[in-house]
mmCIF file of C-alpha atoms and ligand atoms in Angstrom:
data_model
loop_
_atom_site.group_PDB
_atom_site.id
_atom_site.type_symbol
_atom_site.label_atom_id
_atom_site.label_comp_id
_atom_site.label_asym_id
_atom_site.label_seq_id
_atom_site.Cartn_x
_atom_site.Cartn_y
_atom_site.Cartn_z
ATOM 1 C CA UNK A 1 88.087 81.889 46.941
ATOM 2 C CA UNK A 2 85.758 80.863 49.658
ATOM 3 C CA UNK A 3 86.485 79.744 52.638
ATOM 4 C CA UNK A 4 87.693 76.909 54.244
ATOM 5 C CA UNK A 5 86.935 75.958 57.993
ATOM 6 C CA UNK A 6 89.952 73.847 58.686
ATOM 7 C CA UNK A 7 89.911 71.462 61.321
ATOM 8 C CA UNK A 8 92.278 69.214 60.379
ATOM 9 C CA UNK A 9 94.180 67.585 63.356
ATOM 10 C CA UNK A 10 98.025 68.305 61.919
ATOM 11 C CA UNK A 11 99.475 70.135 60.292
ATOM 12 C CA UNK A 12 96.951 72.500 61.229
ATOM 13 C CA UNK A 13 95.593 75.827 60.818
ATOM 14 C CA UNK A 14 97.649 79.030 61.285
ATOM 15 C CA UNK A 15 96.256 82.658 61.265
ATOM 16 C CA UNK A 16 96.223 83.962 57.449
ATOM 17 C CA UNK A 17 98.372 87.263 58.940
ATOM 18 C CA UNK A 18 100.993 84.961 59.206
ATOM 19 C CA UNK A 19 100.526 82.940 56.294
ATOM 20 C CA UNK A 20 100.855 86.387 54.544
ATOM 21 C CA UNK A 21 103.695 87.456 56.519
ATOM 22 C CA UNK A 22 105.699 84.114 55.781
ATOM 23 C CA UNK A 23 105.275 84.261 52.204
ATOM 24 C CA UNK A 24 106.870 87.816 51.612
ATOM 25 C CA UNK A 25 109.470 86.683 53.840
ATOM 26 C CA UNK A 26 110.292 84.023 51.510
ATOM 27 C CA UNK A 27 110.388 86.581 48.748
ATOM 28 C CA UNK A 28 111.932 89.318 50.458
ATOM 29 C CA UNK A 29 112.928 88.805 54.056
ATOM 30 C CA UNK A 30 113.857 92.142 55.796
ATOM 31 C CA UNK A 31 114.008 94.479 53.042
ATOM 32 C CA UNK A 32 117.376 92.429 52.008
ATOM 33 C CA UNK A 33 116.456 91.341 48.603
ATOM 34 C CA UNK A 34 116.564 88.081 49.831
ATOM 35 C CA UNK A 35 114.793 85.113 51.270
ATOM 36 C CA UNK A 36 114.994 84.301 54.945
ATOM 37 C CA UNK A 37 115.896 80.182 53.128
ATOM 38 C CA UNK A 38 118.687 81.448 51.290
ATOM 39 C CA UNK A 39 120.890 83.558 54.385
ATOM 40 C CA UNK A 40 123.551 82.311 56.380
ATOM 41 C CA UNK A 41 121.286 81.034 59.802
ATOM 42 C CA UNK A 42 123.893 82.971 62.023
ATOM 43 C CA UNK A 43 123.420 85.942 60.102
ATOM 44 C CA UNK A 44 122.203 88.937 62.978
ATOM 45 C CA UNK A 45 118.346 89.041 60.600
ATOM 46 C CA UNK A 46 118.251 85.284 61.566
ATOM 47 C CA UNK A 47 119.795 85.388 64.904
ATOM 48 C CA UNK A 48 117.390 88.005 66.061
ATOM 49 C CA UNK A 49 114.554 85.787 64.824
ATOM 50 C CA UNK A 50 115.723 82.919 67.089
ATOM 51 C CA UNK A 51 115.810 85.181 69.698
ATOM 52 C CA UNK A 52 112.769 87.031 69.254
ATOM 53 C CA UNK A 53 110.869 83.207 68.896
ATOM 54 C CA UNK A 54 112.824 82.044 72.629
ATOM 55 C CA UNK A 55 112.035 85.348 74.240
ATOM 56 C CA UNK A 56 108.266 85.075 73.264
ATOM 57 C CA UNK A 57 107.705 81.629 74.264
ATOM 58 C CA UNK A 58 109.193 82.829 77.337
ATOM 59 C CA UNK A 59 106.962 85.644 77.938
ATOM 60 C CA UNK A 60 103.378 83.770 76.248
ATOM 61 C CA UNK A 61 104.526 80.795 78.989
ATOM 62 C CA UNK A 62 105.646 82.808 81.902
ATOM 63 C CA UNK A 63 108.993 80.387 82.021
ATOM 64 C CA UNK A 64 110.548 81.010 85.197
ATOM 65 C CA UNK A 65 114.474 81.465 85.701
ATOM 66 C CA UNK A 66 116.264 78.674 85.634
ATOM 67 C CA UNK A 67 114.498 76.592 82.540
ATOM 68 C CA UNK A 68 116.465 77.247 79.169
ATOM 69 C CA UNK A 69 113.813 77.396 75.893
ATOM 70 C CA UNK A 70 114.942 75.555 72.953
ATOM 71 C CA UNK A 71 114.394 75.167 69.073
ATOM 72 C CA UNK A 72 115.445 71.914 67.889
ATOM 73 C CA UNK A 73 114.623 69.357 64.895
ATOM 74 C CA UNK A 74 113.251 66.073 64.822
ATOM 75 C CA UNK A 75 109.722 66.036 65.803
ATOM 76 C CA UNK A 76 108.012 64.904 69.354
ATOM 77 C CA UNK A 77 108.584 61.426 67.926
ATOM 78 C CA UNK A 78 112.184 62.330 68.595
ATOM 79 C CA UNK A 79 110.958 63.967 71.613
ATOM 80 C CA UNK A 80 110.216 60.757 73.286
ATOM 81 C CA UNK A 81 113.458 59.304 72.959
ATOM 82 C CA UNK A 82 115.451 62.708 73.674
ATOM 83 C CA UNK A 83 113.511 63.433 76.971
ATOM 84 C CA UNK A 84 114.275 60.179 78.116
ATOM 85 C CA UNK A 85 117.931 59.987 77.642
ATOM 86 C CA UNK A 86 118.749 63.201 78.571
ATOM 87 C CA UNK A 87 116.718 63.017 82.138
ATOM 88 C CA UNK A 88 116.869 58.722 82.788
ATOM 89 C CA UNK A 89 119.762 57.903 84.647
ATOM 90 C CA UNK A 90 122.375 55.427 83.204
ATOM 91 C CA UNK A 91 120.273 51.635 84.895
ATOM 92 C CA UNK A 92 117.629 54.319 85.859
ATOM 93 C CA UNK A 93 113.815 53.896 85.231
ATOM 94 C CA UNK A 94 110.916 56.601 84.209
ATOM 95 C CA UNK A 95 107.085 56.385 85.077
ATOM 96 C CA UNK A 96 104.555 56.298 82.095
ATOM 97 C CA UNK A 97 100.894 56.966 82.365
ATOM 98 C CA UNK A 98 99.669 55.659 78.641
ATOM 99 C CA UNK A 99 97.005 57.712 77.541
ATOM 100 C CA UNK A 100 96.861 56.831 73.913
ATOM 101 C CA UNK A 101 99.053 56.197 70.806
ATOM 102 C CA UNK A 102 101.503 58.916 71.549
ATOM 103 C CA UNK A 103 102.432 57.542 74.989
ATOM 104 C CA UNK A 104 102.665 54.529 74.048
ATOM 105 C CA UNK A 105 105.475 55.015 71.620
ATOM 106 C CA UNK A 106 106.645 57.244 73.855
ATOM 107 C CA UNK A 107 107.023 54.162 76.975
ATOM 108 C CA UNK A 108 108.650 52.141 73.556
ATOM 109 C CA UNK A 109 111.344 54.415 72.947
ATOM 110 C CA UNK A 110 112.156 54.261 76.799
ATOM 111 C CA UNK A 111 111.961 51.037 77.548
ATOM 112 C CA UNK A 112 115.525 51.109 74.981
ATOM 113 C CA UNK A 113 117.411 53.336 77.301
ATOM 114 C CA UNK A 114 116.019 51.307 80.894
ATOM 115 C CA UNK A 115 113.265 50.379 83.262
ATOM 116 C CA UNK A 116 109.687 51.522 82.349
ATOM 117 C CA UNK A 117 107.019 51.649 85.205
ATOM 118 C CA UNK A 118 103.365 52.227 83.572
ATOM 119 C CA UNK A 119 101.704 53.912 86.308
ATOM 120 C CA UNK A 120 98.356 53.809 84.536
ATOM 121 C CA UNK A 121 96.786 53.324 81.202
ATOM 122 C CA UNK A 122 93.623 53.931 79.472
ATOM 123 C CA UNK A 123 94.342 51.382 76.674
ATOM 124 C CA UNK A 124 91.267 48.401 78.165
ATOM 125 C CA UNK A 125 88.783 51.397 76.923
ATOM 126 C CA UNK A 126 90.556 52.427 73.386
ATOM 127 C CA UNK A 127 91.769 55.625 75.438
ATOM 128 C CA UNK A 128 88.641 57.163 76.198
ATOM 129 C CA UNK A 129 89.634 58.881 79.446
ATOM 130 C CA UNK A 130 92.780 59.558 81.344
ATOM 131 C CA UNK A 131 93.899 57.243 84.184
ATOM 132 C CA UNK A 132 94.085 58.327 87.825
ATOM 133 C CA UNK A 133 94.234 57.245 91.039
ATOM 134 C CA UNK A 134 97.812 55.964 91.060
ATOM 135 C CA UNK A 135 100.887 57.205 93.117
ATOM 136 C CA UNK A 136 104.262 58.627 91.285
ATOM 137 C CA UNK A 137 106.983 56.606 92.923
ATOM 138 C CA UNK A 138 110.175 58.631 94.257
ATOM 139 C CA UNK A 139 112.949 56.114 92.776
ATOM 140 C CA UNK A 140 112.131 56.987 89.432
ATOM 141 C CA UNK A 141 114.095 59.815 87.560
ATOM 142 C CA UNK A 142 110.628 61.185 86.217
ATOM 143 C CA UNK A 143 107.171 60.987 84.991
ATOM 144 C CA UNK A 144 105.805 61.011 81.836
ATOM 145 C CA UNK A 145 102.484 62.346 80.535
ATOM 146 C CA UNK A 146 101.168 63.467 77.144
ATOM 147 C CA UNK A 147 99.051 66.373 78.379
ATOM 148 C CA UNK A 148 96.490 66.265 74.975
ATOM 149 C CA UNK A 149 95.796 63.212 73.345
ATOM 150 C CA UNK A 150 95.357 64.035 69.664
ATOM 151 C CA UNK A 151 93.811 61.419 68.466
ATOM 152 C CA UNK A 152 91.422 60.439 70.648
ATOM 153 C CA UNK A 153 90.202 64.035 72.784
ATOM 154 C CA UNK A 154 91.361 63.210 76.285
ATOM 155 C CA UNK A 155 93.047 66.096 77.876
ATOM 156 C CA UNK A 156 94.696 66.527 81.655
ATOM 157 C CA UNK A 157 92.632 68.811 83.297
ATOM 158 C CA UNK A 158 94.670 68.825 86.467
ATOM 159 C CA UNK A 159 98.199 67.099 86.422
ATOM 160 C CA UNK A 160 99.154 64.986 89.376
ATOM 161 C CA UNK A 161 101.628 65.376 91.665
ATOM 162 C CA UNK A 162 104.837 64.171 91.729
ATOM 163 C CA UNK A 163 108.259 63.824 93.706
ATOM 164 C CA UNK A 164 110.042 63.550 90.991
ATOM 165 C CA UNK A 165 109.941 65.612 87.580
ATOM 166 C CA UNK A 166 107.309 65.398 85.209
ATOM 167 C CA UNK A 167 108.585 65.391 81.498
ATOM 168 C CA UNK A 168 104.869 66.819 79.238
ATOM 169 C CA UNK A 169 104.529 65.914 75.822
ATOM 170 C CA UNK A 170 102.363 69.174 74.877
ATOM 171 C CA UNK A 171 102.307 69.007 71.245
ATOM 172 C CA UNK A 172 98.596 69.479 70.591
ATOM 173 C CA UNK A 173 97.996 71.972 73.462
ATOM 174 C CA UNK A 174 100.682 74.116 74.020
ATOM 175 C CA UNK A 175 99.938 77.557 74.071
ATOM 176 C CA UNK A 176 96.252 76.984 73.980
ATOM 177 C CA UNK A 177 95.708 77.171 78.163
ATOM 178 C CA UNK A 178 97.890 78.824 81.227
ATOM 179 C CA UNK A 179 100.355 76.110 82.600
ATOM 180 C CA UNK A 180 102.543 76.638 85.377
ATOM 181 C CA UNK A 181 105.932 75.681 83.669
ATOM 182 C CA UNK A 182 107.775 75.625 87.284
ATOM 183 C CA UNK A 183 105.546 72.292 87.839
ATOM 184 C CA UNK A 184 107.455 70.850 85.129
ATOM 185 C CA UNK A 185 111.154 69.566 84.673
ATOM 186 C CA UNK A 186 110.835 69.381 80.702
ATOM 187 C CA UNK A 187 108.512 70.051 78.224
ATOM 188 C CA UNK A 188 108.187 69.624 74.373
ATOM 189 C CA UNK A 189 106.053 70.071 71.445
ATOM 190 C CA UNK A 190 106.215 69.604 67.711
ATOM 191 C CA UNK A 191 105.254 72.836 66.577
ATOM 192 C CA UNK A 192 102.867 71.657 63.735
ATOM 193 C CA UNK A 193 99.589 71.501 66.425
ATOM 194 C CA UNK A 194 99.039 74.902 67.248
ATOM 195 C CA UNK A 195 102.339 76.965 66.979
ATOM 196 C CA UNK A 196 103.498 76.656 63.297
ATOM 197 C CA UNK A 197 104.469 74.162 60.487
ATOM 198 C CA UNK A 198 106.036 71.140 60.878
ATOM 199 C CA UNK A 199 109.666 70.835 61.291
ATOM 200 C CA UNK A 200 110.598 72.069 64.321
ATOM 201 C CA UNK A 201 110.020 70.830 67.991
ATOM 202 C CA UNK A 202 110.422 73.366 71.437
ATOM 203 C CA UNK A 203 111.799 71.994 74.321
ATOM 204 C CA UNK A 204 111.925 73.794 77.844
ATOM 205 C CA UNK A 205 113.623 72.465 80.172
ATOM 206 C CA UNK A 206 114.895 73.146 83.819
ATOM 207 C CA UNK A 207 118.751 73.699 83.557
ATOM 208 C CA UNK A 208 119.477 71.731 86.349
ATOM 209 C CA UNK A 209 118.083 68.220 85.622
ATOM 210 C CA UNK A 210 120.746 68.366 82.903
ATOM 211 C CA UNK A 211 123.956 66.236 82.855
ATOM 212 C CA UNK A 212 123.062 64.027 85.544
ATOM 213 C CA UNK A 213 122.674 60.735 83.300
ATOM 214 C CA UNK A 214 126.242 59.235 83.765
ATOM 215 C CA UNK A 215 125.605 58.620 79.758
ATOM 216 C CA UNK A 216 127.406 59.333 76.876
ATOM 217 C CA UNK A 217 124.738 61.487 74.888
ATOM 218 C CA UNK A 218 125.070 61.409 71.218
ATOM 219 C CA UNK A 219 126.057 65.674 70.786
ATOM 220 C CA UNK A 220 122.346 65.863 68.626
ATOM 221 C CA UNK A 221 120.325 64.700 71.274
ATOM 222 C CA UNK A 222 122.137 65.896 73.782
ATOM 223 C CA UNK A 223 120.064 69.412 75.169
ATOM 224 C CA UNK A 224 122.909 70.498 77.034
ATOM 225 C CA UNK A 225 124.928 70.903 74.074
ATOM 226 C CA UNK A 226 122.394 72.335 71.881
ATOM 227 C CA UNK A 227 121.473 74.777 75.264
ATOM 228 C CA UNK A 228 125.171 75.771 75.103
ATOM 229 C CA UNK A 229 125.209 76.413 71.820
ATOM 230 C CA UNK A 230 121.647 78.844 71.824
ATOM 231 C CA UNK A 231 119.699 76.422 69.326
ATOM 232 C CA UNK A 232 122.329 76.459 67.021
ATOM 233 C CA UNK A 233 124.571 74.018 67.208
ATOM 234 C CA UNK A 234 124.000 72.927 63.962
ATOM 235 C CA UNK A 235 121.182 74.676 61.028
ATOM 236 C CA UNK A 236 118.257 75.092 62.978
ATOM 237 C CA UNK A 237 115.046 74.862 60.687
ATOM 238 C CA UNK A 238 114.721 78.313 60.065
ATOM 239 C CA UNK A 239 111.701 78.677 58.108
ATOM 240 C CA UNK A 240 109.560 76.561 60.718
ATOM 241 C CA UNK A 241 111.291 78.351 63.586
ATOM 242 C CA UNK A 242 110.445 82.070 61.566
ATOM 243 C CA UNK A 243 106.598 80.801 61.050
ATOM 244 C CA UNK A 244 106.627 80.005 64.564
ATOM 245 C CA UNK A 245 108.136 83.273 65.660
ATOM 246 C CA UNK A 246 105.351 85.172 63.903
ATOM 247 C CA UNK A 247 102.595 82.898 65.434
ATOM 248 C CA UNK A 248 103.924 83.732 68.550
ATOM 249 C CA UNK A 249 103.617 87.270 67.945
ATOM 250 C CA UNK A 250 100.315 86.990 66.664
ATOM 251 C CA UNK A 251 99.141 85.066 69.762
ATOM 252 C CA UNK A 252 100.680 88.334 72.485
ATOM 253 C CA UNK A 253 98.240 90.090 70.102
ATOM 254 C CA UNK A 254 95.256 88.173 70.470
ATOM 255 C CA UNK A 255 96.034 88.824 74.505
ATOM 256 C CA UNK A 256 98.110 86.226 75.128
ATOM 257 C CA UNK A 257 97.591 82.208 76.432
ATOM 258 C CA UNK A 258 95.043 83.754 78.839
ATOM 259 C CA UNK A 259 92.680 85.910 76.244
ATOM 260 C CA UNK A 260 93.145 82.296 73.799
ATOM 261 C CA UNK A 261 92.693 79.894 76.716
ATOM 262 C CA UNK A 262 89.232 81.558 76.979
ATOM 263 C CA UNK A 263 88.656 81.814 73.423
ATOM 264 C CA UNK A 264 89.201 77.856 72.926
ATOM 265 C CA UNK A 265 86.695 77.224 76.452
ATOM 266 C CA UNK A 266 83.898 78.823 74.437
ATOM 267 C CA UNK A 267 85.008 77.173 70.741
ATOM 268 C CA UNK A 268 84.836 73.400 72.858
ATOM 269 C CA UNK A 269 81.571 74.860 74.610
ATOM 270 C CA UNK A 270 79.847 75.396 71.429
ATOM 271 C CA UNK A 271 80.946 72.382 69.868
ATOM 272 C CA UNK A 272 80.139 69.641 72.859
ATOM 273 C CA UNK A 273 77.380 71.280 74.165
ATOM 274 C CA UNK A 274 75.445 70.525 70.110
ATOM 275 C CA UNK A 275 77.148 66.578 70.351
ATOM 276 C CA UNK A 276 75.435 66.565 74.064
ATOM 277 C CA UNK A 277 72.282 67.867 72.800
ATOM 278 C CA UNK A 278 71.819 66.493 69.364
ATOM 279 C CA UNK A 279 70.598 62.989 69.299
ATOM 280 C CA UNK A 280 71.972 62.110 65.999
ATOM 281 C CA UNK A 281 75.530 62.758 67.905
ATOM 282 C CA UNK A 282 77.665 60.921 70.798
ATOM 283 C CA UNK A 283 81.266 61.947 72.223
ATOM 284 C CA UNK A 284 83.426 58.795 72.662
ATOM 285 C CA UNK A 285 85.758 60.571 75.408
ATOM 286 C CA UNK A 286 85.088 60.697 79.162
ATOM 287 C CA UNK A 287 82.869 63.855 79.571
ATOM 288 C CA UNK A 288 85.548 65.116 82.487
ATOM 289 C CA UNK A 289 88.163 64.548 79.969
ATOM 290 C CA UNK A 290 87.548 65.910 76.986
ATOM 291 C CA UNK A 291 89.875 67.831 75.188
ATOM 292 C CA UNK A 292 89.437 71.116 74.284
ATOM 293 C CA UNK A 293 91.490 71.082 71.148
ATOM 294 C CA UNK A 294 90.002 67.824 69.551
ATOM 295 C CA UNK A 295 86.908 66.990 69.966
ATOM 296 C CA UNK A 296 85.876 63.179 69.297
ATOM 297 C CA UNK A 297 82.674 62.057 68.622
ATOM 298 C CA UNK A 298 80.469 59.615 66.219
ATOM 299 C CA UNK A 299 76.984 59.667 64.453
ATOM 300 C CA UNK A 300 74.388 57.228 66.536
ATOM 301 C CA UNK A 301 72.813 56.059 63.506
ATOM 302 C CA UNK A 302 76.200 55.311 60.741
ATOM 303 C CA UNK A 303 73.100 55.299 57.627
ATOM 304 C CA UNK A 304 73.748 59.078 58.161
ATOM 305 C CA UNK A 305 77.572 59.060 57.102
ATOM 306 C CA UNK A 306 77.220 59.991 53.750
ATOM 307 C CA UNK A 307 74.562 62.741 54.290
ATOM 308 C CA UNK A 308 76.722 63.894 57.073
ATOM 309 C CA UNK A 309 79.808 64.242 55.110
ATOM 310 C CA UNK A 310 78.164 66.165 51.989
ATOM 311 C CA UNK A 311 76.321 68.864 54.131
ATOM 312 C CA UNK A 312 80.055 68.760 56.119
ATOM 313 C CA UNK A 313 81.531 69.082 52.202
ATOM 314 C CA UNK A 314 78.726 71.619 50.981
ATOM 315 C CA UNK A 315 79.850 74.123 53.630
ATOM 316 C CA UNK A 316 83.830 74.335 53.031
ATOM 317 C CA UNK A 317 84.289 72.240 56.028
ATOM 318 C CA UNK A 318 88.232 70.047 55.945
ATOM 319 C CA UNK A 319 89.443 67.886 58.281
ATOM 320 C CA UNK A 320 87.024 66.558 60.644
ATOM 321 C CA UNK A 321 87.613 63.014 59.496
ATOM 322 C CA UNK A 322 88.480 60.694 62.614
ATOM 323 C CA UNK A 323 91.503 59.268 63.157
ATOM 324 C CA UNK A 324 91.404 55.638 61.734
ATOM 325 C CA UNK A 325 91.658 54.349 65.535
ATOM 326 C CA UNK A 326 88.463 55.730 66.888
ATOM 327 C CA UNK A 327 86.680 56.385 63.574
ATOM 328 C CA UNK A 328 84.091 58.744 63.339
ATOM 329 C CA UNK A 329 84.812 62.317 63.662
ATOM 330 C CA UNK A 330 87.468 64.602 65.486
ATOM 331 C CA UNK A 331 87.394 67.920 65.173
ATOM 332 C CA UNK A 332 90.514 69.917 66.025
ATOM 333 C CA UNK A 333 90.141 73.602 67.581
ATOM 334 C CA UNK A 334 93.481 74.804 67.466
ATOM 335 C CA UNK A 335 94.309 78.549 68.522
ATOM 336 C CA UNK A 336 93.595 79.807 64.831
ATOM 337 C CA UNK A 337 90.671 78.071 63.741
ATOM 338 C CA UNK A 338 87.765 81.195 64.902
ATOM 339 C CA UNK A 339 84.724 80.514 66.662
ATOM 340 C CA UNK A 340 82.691 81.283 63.282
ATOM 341 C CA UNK A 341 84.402 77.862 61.603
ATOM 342 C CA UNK A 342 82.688 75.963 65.032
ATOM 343 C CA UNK A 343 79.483 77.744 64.876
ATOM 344 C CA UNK A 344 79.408 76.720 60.989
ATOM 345 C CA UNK A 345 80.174 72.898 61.833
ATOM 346 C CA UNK A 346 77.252 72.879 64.618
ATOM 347 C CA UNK A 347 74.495 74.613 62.149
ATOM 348 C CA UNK A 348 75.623 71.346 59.871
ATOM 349 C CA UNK A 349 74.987 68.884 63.023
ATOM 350 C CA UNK A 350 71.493 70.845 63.745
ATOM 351 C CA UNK A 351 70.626 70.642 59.623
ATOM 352 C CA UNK A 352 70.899 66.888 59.752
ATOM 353 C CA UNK A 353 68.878 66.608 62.906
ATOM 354 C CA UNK A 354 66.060 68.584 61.357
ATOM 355 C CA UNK A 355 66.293 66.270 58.251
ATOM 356 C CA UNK A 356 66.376 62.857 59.895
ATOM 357 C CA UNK A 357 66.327 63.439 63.563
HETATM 358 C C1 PLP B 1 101.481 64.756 66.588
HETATM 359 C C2 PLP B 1 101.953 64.362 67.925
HETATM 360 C C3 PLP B 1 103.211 63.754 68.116
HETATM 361 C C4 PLP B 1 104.141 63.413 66.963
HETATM 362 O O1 PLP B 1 104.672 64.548 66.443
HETATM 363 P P1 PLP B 1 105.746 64.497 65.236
HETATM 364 O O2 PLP B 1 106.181 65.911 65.170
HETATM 365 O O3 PLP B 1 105.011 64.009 64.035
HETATM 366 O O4 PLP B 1 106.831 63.574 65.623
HETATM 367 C C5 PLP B 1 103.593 63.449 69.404
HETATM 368 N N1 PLP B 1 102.794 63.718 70.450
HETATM 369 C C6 PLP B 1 101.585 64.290 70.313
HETATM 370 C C7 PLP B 1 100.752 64.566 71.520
HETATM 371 C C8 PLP B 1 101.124 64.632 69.039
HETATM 372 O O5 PLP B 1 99.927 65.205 68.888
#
């Protein structure tokens, strides 16, 4: 088989260790003659992975004391409505900055439990940059931000401040760059971006910011009871949360967030530094914004589609098709996808160039 340079956006690429390591533990997890799907989830093979998958997001993120880590179903879509009720007081408001489609269902999902204050939104320039300039108010029970915006390659390179706590959406960036968790009151991720397959979502969150709502949670999304009850308070997605376990351990291997934070600075270097240069090529996101992990950007002359996308074809190249709401191309650099798969993609763009540049 040769092979493929996946760039797809998500699902996404995992390291082939652990795509090897998954599938005998499907087989024959543990030496028990059995698959890790078909054991009891509190079993102590199980219980250890759980444990083993808090402890390293612990360690990868340098969580400080105080902030529980959680594996929970659901999805970020979920994500938007859980953060919200479990941190927006009962008549209580939260501040939004919109920075694409992701915040804005995010704000929707809010704007169900109370008031919604949009501090600032990119949507008047189809989300091409991230808004600043604006001031967090203090009688809000938090902020919002989506730190990576998938679909369109903005990314917070700083985050503002704030007097009150910032709940981060950090599904297509998490592990992928050093973040100081302690400036954050929650944060969660679906882990099908760049920590496993789809299916499960991780959630850290400051223990004390919980139970404050005055609301009667429903128990599933209520994090206090699924904190109390160690991710388990019902079956946890074990397969996802395993998959994620062993990406996690294959990421401490690579170094850690700081060796891959590096890593991904040279794979977006490579990458924009050919759309900058190349003619045929244009990035549609804010130069100061771009994000590292998905990299927008469109042909300047369309009559080169095609071509483009059977050179992109001829060289086992998946995924780089745009999202339907910007068009054009997105490539996403997520911690697995190796610098070789970028370098492969730019000796495409240079190929056309010398053809019809
Ligand atoms: C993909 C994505 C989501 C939605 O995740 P689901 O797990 O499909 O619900 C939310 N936020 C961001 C930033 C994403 O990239």
């Amino acid at each position: 088989m040769s092979k493929v340079h996946n760039f797809s956006a998500g699902p996404c690429i995992l390291p082939q260790e652990v795509m090897q390591q998954a599938s005998e533990a499907l087989i024959n997890f543990n030496d028990l003659n059995l698959s890790l799907i078909e054991i009891s989830h509190r079993s102590k093979d199980f219980v250890a992975v759980m444990e083993e998958a808090i402890d390293l997001v612990k360690e990868l993120l340098e969580v400080p004391e105080g902030y529980s880590v959680l594996f929970l179903q659901g999805g970020a879509s979920l994500g938007f409505y859980m953060s919200a009720i479990n941190l927006m007081k009962a008549g209580g408001s939260g501040a939004y900055v919109n920075t694409g489609s992701w915040s804005t269902k995010a704000i929707k999902e809010a704007k169900k439990l109370g008031g919604v204050q949009v501090l600032g939104s990119s949507e008047d320039k189809n989300f091409t940059y991230i808004p600043k300039g604006y001031t967090v108010p203090s009688e809000v029970d938090f902020l919002h931000l989506t730190s990576n915006n998938t679909i369109y390659g903005t990314q917070f390179k700083a985050f503002p401040e704030s007097p009150v706590p910032v709940i981060c959406d950090m599904s297509s960036d998490i592990f992928s760059r050093k973040v100081n968790v302690a400036d954050f009151g929650m944060i969660y991720a679906g882990a099908q971006k760049n920590m496993g397959p789809a299916g499960t979502t991780v959630y850290i969150v400051k223990d004390e910011l919980l139970g404050h709502t005055g609301r009667d949670i429903p128990s599933m999304l209520d994090l206090a009871i699924h904190r109390g009850k160690d991710s388990m308070f019902n079956t946890p997605p074990v397969f996802a949360v395993y998959v994620s376990m062993l990406t996690l351990r294959w990421l401490k291997g690579q170094g850690g967030v700081g060796a891959i934070e590096q890593q991904n600075q040279a794979k977006a270097d490579l990458l924009y530094s050919e759309v900058d240069r190349n003619p045929l090529f244009k990035g549609t996101a804010a130069i100061e914004d771009r994000s590292n992990m998905n990299a927008t950007f469109v042909l300047t002359n369309e009559d080169l589609a095609e071509t483009f996308n059977q050179l992109v074809a001829s060289a086992n190249i998946s995924g780089i098709k745009g999202h339907r709401s910007v068009g054009g191309f997105r490539a996403s650099m997520y911690n697995a996808l190796p610098l070789d798969s970028v370098q492969v993609l730019v000796d495409v763009m240079k190929h056309l160039e010398q053809q019809f540049g």
